[in-house]
PDB file of C-alpha atoms in Angstrom:
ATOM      1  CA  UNK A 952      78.534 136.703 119.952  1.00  0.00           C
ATOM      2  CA  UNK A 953      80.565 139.485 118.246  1.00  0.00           C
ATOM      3  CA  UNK A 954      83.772 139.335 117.230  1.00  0.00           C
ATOM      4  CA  UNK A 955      86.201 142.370 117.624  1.00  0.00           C
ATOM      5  CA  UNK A 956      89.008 142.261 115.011  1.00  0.00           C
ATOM      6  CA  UNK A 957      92.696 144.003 116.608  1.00  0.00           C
ATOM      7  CA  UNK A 958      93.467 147.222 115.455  1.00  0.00           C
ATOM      8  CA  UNK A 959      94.961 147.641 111.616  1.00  0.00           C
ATOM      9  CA  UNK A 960      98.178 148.853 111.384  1.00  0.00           C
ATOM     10  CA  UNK A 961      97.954 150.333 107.861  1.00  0.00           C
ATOM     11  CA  UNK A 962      94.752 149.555 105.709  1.00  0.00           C
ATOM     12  CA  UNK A 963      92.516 146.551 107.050  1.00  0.00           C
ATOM     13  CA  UNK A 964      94.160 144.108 108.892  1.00  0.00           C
ATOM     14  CA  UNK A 965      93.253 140.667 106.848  1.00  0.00           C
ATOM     15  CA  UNK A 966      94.951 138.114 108.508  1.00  0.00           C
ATOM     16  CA  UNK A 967      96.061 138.237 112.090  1.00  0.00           C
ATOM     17  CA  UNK A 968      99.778 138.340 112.687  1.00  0.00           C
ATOM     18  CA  UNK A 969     101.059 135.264 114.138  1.00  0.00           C
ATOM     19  CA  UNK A 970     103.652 135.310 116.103  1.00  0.00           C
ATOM     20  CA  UNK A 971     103.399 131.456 117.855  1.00  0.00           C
ATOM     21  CA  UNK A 972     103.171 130.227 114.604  1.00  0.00           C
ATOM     22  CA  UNK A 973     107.123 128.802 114.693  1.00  0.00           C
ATOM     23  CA  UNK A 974     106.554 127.080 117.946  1.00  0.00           C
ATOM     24  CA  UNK A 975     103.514 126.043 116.704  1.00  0.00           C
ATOM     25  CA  UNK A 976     104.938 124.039 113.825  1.00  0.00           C
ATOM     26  CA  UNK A 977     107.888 122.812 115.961  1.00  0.00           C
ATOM     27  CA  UNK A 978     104.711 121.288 118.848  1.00  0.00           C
ATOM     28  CA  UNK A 979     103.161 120.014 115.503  1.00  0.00           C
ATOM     29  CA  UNK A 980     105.891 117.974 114.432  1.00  0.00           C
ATOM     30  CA  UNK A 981     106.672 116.778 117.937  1.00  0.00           C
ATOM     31  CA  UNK A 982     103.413 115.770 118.003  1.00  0.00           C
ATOM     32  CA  UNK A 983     103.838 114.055 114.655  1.00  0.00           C
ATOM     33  CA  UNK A 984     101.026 116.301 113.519  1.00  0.00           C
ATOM     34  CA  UNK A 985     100.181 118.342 110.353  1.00  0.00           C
ATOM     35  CA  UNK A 986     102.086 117.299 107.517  1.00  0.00           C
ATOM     36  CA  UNK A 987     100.241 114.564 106.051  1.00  0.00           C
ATOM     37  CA  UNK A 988      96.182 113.637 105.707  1.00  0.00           C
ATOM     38  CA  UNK A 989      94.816 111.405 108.942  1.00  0.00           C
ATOM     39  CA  UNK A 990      91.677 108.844 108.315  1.00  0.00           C
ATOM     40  CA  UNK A 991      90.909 108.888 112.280  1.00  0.00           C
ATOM     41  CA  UNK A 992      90.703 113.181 111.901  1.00  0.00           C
ATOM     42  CA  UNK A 993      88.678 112.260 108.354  1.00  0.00           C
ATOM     43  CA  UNK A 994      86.019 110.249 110.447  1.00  0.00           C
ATOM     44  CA  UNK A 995      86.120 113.212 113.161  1.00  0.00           C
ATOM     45  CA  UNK A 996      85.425 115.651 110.323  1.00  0.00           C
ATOM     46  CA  UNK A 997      82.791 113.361 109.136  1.00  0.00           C
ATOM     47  CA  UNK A 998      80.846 113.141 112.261  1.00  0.00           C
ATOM     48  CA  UNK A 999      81.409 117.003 112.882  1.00  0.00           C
ATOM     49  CA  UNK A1000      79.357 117.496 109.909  1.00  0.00           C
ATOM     50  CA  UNK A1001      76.464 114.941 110.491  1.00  0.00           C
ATOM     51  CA  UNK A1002      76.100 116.866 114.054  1.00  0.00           C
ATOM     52  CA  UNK A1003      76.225 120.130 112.476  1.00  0.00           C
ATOM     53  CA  UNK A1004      74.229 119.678 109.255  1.00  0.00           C
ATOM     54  CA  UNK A1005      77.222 121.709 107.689  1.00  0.00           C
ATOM     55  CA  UNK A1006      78.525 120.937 104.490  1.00  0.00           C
ATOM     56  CA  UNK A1007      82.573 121.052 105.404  1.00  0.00           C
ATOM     57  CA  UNK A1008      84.054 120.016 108.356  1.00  0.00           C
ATOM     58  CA  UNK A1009      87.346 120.634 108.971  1.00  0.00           C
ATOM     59  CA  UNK A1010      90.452 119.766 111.088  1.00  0.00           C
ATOM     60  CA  UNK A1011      92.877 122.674 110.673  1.00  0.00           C
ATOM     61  CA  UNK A1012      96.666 123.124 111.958  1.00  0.00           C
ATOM     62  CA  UNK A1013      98.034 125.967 110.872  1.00  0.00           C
ATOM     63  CA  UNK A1014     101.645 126.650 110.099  1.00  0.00           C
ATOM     64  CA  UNK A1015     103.695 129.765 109.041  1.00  0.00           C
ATOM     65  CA  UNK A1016     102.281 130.219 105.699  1.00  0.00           C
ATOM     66  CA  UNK A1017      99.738 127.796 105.077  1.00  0.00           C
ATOM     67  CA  UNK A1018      96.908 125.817 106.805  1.00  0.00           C
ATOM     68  CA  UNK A1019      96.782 122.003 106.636  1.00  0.00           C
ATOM     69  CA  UNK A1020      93.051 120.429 106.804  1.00  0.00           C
ATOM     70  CA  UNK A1021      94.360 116.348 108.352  1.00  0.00           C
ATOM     71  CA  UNK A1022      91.163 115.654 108.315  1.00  0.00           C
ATOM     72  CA  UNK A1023      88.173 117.021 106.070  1.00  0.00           C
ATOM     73  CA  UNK A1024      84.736 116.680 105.189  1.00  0.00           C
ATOM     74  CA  UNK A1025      83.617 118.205 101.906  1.00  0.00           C
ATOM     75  CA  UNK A1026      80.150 117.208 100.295  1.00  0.00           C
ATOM     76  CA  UNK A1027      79.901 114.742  97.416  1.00  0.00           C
ATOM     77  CA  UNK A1028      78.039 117.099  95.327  1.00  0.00           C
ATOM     78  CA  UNK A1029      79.709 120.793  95.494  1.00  0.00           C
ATOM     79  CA  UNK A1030      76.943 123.458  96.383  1.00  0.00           C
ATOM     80  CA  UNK A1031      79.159 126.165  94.290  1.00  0.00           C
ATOM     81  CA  UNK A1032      78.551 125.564  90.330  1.00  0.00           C
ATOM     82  CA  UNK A1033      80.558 128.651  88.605  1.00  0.00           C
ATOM     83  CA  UNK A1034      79.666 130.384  85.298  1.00  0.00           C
ATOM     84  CA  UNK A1035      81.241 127.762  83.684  1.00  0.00           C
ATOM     85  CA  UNK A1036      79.855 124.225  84.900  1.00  0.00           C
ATOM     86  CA  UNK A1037      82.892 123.831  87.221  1.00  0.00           C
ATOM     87  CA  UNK A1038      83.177 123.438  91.236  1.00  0.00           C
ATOM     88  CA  UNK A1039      86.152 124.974  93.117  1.00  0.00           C
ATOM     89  CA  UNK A1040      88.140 122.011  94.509  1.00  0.00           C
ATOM     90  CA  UNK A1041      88.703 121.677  97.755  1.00  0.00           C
ATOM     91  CA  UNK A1042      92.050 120.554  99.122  1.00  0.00           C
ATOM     92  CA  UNK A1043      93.888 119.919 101.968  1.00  0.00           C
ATOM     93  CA  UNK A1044      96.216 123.069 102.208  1.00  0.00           C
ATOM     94  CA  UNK A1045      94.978 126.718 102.260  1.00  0.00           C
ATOM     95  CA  UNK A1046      97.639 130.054 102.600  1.00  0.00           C
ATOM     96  CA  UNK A1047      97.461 131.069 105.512  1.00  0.00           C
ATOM     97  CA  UNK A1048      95.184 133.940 104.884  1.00  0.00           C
ATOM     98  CA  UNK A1049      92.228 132.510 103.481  1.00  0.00           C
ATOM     99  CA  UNK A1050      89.417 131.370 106.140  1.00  0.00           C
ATOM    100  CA  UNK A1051      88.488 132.103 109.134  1.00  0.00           C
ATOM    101  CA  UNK A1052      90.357 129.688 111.459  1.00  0.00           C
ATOM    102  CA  UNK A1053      94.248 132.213 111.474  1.00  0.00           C
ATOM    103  CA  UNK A1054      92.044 134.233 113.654  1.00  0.00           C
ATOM    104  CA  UNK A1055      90.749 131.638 115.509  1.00  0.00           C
ATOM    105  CA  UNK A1056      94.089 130.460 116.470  1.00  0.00           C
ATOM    106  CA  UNK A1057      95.408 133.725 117.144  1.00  0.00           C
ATOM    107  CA  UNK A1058      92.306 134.987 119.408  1.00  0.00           C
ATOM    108  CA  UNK A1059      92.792 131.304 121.181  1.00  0.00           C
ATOM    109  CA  UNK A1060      88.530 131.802 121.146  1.00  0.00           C
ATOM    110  CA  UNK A1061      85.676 130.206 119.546  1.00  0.00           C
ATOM    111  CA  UNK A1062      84.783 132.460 116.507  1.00  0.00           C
ATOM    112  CA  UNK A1063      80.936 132.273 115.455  1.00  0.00           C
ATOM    113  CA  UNK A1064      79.984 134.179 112.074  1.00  0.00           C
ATOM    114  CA  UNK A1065      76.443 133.521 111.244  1.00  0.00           C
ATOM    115  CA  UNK A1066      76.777 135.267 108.045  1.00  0.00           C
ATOM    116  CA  UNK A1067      80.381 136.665 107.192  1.00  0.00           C
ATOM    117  CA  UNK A1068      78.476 139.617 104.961  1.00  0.00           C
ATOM    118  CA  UNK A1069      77.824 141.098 108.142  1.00  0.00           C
ATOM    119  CA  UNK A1070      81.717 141.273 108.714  1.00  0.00           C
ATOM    120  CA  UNK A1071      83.890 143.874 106.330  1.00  0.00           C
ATOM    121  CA  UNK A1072      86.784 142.280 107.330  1.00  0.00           C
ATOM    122  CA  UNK A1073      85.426 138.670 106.334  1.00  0.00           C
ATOM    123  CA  UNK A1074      83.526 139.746 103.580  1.00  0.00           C
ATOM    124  CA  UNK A1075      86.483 139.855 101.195  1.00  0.00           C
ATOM    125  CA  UNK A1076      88.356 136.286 102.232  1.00  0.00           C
ATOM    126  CA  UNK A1077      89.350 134.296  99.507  1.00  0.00           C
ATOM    127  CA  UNK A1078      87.011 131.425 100.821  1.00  0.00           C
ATOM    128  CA  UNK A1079      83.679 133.417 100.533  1.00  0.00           C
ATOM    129  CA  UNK A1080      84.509 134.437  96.303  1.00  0.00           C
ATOM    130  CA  UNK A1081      86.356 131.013  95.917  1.00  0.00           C
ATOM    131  CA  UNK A1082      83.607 128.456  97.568  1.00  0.00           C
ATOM    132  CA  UNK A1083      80.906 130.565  98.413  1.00  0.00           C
ATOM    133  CA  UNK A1084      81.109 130.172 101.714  1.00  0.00           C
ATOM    134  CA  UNK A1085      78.675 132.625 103.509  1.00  0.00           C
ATOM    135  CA  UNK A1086      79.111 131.065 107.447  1.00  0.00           C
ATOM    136  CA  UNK A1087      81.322 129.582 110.001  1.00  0.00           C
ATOM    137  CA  UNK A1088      81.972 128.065 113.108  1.00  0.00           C
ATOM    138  CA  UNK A1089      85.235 126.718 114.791  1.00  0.00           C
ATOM    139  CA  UNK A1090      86.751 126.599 118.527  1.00  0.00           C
ATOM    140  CA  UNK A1091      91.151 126.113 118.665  1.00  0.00           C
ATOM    141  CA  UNK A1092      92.361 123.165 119.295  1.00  0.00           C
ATOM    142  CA  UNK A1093      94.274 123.824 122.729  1.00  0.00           C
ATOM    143  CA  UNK A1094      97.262 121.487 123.943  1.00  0.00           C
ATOM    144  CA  UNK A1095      97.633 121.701 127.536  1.00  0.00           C
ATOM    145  CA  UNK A1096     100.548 123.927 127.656  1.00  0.00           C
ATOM    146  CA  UNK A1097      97.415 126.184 126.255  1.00  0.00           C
ATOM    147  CA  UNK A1098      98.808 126.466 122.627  1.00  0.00           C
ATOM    148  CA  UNK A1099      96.238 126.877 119.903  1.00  0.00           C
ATOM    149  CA  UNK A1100      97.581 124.056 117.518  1.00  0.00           C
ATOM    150  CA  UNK A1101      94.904 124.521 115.057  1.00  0.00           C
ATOM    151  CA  UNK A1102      91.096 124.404 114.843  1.00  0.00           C
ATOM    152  CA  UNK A1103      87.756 122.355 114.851  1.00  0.00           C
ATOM    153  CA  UNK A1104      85.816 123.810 112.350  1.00  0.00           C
ATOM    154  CA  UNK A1105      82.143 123.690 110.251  1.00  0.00           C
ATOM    155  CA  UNK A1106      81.020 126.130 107.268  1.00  0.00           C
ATOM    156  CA  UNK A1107      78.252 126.629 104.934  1.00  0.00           C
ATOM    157  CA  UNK A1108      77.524 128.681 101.370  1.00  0.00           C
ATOM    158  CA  UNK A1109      74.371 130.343 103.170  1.00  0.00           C
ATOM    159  CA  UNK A1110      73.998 132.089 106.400  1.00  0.00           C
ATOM    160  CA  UNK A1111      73.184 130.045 109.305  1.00  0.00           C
ATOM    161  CA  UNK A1112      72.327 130.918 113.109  1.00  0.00           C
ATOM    162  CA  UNK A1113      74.473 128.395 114.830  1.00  0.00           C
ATOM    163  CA  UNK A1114      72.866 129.040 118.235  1.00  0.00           C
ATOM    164  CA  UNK A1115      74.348 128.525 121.419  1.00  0.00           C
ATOM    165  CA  UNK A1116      73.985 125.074 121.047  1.00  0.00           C
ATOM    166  CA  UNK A1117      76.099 125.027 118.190  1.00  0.00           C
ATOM    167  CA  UNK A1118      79.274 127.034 119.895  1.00  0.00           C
ATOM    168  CA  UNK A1119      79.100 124.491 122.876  1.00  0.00           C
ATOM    169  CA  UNK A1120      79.251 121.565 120.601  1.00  0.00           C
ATOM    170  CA  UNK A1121      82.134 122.778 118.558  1.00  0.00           C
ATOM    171  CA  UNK A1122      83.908 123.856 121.480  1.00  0.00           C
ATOM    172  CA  UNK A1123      83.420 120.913 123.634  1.00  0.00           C
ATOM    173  CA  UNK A1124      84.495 118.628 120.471  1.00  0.00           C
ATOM    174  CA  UNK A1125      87.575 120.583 120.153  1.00  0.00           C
ATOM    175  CA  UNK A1126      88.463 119.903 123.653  1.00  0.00           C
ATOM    176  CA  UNK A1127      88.324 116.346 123.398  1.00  0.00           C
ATOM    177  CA  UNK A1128      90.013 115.780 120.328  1.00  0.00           C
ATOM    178  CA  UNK A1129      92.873 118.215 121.553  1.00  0.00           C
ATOM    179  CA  UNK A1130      93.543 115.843 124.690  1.00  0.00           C
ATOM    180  CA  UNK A1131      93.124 113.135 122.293  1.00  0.00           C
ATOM    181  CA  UNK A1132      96.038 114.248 120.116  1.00  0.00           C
ATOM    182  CA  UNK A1133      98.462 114.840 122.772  1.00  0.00           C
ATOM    183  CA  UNK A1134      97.718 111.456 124.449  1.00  0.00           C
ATOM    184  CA  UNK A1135      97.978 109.590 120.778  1.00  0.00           C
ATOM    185  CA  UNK A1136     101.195 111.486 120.170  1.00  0.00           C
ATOM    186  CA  UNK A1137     102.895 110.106 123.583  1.00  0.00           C
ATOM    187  CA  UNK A1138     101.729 106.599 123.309  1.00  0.00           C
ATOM    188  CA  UNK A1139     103.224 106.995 120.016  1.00  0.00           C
ATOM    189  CA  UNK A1140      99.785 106.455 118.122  1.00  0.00           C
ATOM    190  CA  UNK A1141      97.921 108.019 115.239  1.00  0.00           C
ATOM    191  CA  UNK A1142      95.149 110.696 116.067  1.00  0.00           C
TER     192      UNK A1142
END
């Protein structure tokens, strides 16, 4: 699967521009989503990342300027070591323009990226110097008014062929959880 990035306006285009990204955050907090850590979207992280094998796992809404992970998987033993002896720490908010899931909101697709070295425009994120993460997979979460609330999402530090396997899994898990969240938020329940 390729991905086609839109057009730059001036330079290279980093982060897609958002322009659902207020009604986004107004569905969010109707939904009583986004704002604060969820164990039920911990446990889906979890068993995202026993399926996958991958080392995070991720549930992402994404806001105006930042990213929330409610729920998130990160190994007990950091594969990044710097110079140093230390590990990046990972935590639950992310500006908006590092990672890959901005674009998966904005494309409203499934974004595959077996080895972001491959991809200029990836090459450079944050998340690749910062964590070493070399590949990703994530599918939008969709409400059914068809609003990409945030993502589903798996990464590695080393290139990875997810396979078609792979993109059905993540997209079919992101389709569940996303009716899920909607039917929690009416009956007034967490995720």
């Amino acid at each position: 699967m390729s991905y086609e990035p839109p057009r730059p306006v001036r330079g290279l285009l980093l982060t897609p521009e958002d322009n659902e990204a207020p009604a986004r955050v107004h569905r969010l907090r109707r939904l009583g989503l986004g704002e604060r850590p969820e164990p039920a979207l911990d446990a889906f992280a979890d068993h995202l990342a026993q399926l996958t094998g991958a080392p995070y796992a991720m549930v992402n809404f994404i806001g105006e300027q930042h990213q929330f992970f409610a729920g998130l998987r990160v190994p007990a033993f950091p594969p990044v070591v710097r110079e140093d002896g230390t590990s990046p720490e990972v935590g639950r908010v992310l500006p908006r323009g590092h990672g890959f899931c901005p674009h998966v909101v904005v494309r409203r697709k499934a974004l595959v990226l077996e080895d972001v070295g491959d991809y200029p425009r990836f090459a450079g994120n944050p998340v690749v110097d910062e964590y070493g993460i070399r590949s990703y997979l994530g599918a939008p979460l969709l409400d059914s008014s068809g609003m990409a609330l945030g993502t589903v999402s798996v990464s590695d530090v080393a290139p990875r062929a997810w396979g078609k396997t792979g993109l059905e899994t993540i997209k079919a898990l992101a389709a569940d959880l996303a009716v899920r969240l909607e039917r929690s938020a009416e009956d007034g329940l967490p995720p």
